[in-house]
Amino acid sequence: MIEITEIACPLKHGGTEQGCIETCTRETLRLLGCARADIARVTLHRKSIDARKKSNVHFTLTARVELAPACDEAAALEHVGARDRRRVRIIEVDEPSFCAIRPQRQPHAGERPVVVGAGCAGLFAALTLSEAGLAPILIEMGDDARRRTKRLSASTPPVSSIWNRTSSLDWVGRAPSPTANSTQAPRTPCIAL
């Protein structure tokens, strides 16, 4: 099987899976220099949006191509130009793009994996472990969302005014420490690694 990456697809053609497959087929014909009859099947493997340039927002596709039994994949790759060689490769059919976690053994009672931090990586790790049937424990330091919002709006200067002024956070500092007559102890900031 041949995999072709970085196929640019205009937004008007990429709205449907069929439109994406047609774009991938055209790109396959162009890159491999083969006839349509030489292609047994084209499947859409990945689809993402490239919005790095405001004037050129488009889909970026990855296709997997099965050639007809009479066609040799290695010979087909010889037609690929030098500029496009890094985008085209032969892959094994059962090569997974993401391996699901399969526990080596069933955990003992009370034995559960621990994920520290509820950021993007922590939530994804917890989701993956949960899908594997391992019931993870997710630990997050810090206040709930309502208390964090209240604490940030009380900071000096307010975070919202800093963020809105430049569209980026250009002031880094600690929230005001508790006053002498406050009973709340200062919190240690949580750093996700």
Coordinates of C-alpha atoms in Angstrom, one line a residue:
M1 CA 0.0 0.0 0.0
I2 CA 1.2 3.5 -0.8
E3 CA 0.7 6.5 1.6
I4 CA 0.7 10.0 0.2
T5 CA 0.8 12.9 2.7
E6 CA 0.3 16.7 2.5
I7 CA -2.3 16.7 -0.2
A8 CA -3.8 20.2 -0.3
C9 CA -7.5 20.3 -0.8
P10 CA -9.5 23.5 -1.2
L11 CA -12.3 24.1 1.3
K12 CA -15.0 23.9 -1.4
H13 CA -13.9 20.3 -2.4
G14 CA -13.0 19.0 1.1
G15 CA -16.5 19.4 2.7
T16 CA -17.4 15.8 1.9
E17 CA -15.4 12.6 2.1
Q18 CA -16.1 11.9 -1.6
G19 CA -14.7 15.4 -2.5
C20 CA -11.5 14.6 -0.5
I21 CA -11.1 11.1 -2.1
E22 CA -11.5 12.7 -5.6
T23 CA -8.7 15.2 -4.7
C24 CA -6.5 12.4 -3.4
T25 CA -7.1 10.4 -6.6
R26 CA -6.1 13.3 -8.8
E27 CA -3.0 13.8 -6.7
T28 CA -2.2 10.1 -6.9
L29 CA -2.5 10.1 -10.7
R30 CA -0.2 13.2 -10.9
L31 CA 2.4 11.9 -8.6
L32 CA 2.6 8.3 -9.7
G33 CA 2.1 9.0 -13.4
C34 CA -0.3 6.0 -13.7
A35 CA -3.7 5.5 -15.3
R36 CA -6.9 5.5 -13.3
A37 CA -7.3 1.8 -14.1
D38 CA -4.0 1.1 -12.2
I39 CA -5.6 2.3 -9.0
A40 CA -7.7 -0.3 -7.1
R41 CA -8.7 1.9 -4.2
V42 CA -8.0 5.3 -2.6
T43 CA -9.0 5.8 1.0
L44 CA -8.8 8.9 3.1
H45 CA -6.6 8.3 6.1
R46 CA -6.2 11.8 7.7
K47 CA -7.8 15.1 7.3
S48 CA -6.9 18.4 9.0
I49 CA -7.2 22.1 8.4
D50 CA -4.2 24.2 7.5
A51 CA -5.0 27.8 8.6
R52 CA -1.5 29.1 8.9
K53 CA -2.1 31.7 6.2
K54 CA -5.3 33.6 6.4
S55 CA -5.5 34.0 2.6
N56 CA -4.9 30.2 2.0
V57 CA -7.0 28.1 4.4
H58 CA -7.3 24.6 3.1
F59 CA -7.6 21.0 4.1
T60 CA -4.4 18.8 4.3
L61 CA -5.1 15.2 3.5
T62 CA -3.3 11.9 3.8
A63 CA -4.4 9.1 1.4
R64 CA -3.7 5.4 1.3
V65 CA -3.6 4.0 -2.2
E66 CA -4.0 0.3 -3.3
L67 CA -2.7 -0.3 -6.8
A68 CA -4.2 -3.0 -9.1
P69 CA -2.6 -6.4 -8.6
A70 CA -0.7 -6.1 -11.9
C71 CA 1.1 -2.9 -10.8
D72 CA 4.3 -2.9 -8.8
E73 CA 4.4 -0.3 -6.0
A74 CA 8.2 0.1 -6.1
A75 CA 8.1 0.8 -9.9
A76 CA 5.3 3.3 -9.4
L77 CA 7.4 5.2 -6.8
E78 CA 10.2 5.6 -9.4
H79 CA 7.9 8.1 -11.2
V80 CA 7.6 10.4 -8.2
G81 CA 9.6 13.6 -8.7
A82 CA 12.5 14.5 -6.3
R83 CA 10.4 17.4 -4.8
D84 CA 7.6 15.1 -3.8
R85 CA 9.6 12.0 -2.7
R86 CA 9.3 12.8 1.0
R87 CA 5.5 12.8 0.8
V88 CA 5.1 9.3 -0.8
R89 CA 6.0 6.0 0.8
I90 CA 5.2 2.3 0.8
I91 CA 3.6 1.2 4.1
E92 CA 2.6 -2.1 5.6
V93 CA -1.2 -2.6 5.6
D94 CA -1.5 -3.4 9.3
E95 CA 0.7 -0.5 10.4
P96 CA -1.5 1.4 12.9
S97 CA -1.3 5.2 13.1
F98 CA -2.1 5.1 16.8
C99 CA -1.7 2.0 18.9
A100 CA -4.5 1.4 21.5
I101 CA -3.2 0.5 24.9
R102 CA -3.8 -3.1 25.8
P103 CA -3.0 -4.0 29.4
Q104 CA -0.4 -6.8 29.7
R105 CA -2.4 -8.1 32.7
Q106 CA -5.6 -7.3 34.5
P107 CA -4.9 -4.9 37.4
H108 CA -5.4 -6.2 40.9
A109 CA -8.3 -4.8 43.0
G110 CA -7.5 -1.3 44.0
E111 CA -4.7 -0.9 41.5
R112 CA -5.4 2.0 39.2
P113 CA -3.1 4.2 37.0
V114 CA -2.7 7.8 38.2
V115 CA -2.6 10.7 35.8
V116 CA -1.3 14.0 37.3
G117 CA -2.6 17.2 35.6
A118 CA -5.8 17.9 33.8
G119 CA -4.3 19.8 30.9
C120 CA -4.5 18.6 27.3
A121 CA -2.0 15.8 27.7
G122 CA -3.4 14.6 31.0
L123 CA -6.9 14.5 29.8
F124 CA -5.9 12.6 26.7
A125 CA -3.9 10.1 28.7
A126 CA -6.8 9.6 31.1
L127 CA -9.2 9.1 28.2
T128 CA -6.8 6.6 26.5
L129 CA -6.4 4.6 29.8
S130 CA -10.1 4.7 30.3
E131 CA -10.8 3.3 26.8
A132 CA -8.3 0.5 27.7
G133 CA -10.5 -0.4 30.6
L134 CA -8.1 0.7 33.3
A135 CA -10.2 3.3 35.3
P136 CA -7.5 6.0 35.8
I137 CA -7.4 8.4 38.7
L138 CA -7.0 12.0 37.5
I139 CA -5.4 14.4 39.9
E140 CA -5.5 18.2 39.3
M141 CA -4.0 20.7 41.7
G142 CA -5.8 24.0 41.9
D143 CA -9.2 25.5 42.3
D144 CA -12.2 24.7 40.2
A145 CA -12.9 26.9 37.2
R146 CA -15.2 29.3 39.1
R147 CA -12.6 30.0 41.8
R148 CA -9.8 30.4 39.3
T149 CA -11.8 32.9 37.3
K150 CA -12.5 34.9 40.5
R151 CA -8.9 34.7 41.6
L152 CA -7.6 35.9 38.2
S153 CA -10.0 38.8 38.0
A154 CA -8.8 39.9 41.5
S155 CA -5.1 39.9 40.3
T156 CA -3.1 43.1 39.8
P157 CA -3.5 44.1 37.0
P158 CA -6.5 42.0 36.0
V159 CA -5.4 39.2 33.6
S160 CA -8.3 40.0 31.2
S161 CA -7.1 43.6 30.6
I162 CA -3.6 42.3 29.9
W163 CA -4.7 39.6 27.5
N164 CA -7.2 41.9 25.7
R165 CA -4.7 44.7 25.2
T166 CA -2.2 42.8 23.1
S167 CA -4.0 39.5 22.3
S168 CA -1.1 37.8 24.1
L169 CA -0.1 37.5 27.7
D170 CA 2.6 40.1 28.1
W171 CA 2.7 40.3 31.9
V172 CA 3.8 37.4 34.1
G173 CA 3.5 37.6 37.8
R174 CA 1.9 36.1 40.8
A175 CA -1.5 36.8 42.0
P176 CA -1.5 39.0 45.1
S177 CA -0.4 37.0 48.2
P178 CA -2.9 36.7 51.0
T179 CA -2.9 39.5 53.5
A180 CA -1.6 39.1 57.0
N181 CA -5.1 38.7 58.5
S182 CA -6.1 36.2 55.8
T183 CA -6.5 32.6 56.9
Q184 CA -5.8 31.2 53.4
A185 CA -2.3 29.9 52.8
P186 CA -0.6 30.9 49.5
R187 CA -1.0 28.3 46.8
T188 CA 1.9 26.8 44.9
P189 CA 1.4 27.2 41.2
C190 CA 0.8 24.0 39.3
I191 CA 3.2 23.4 36.3
A192 CA 2.2 20.8 33.8
L193 CA 5.2 19.0 32.1

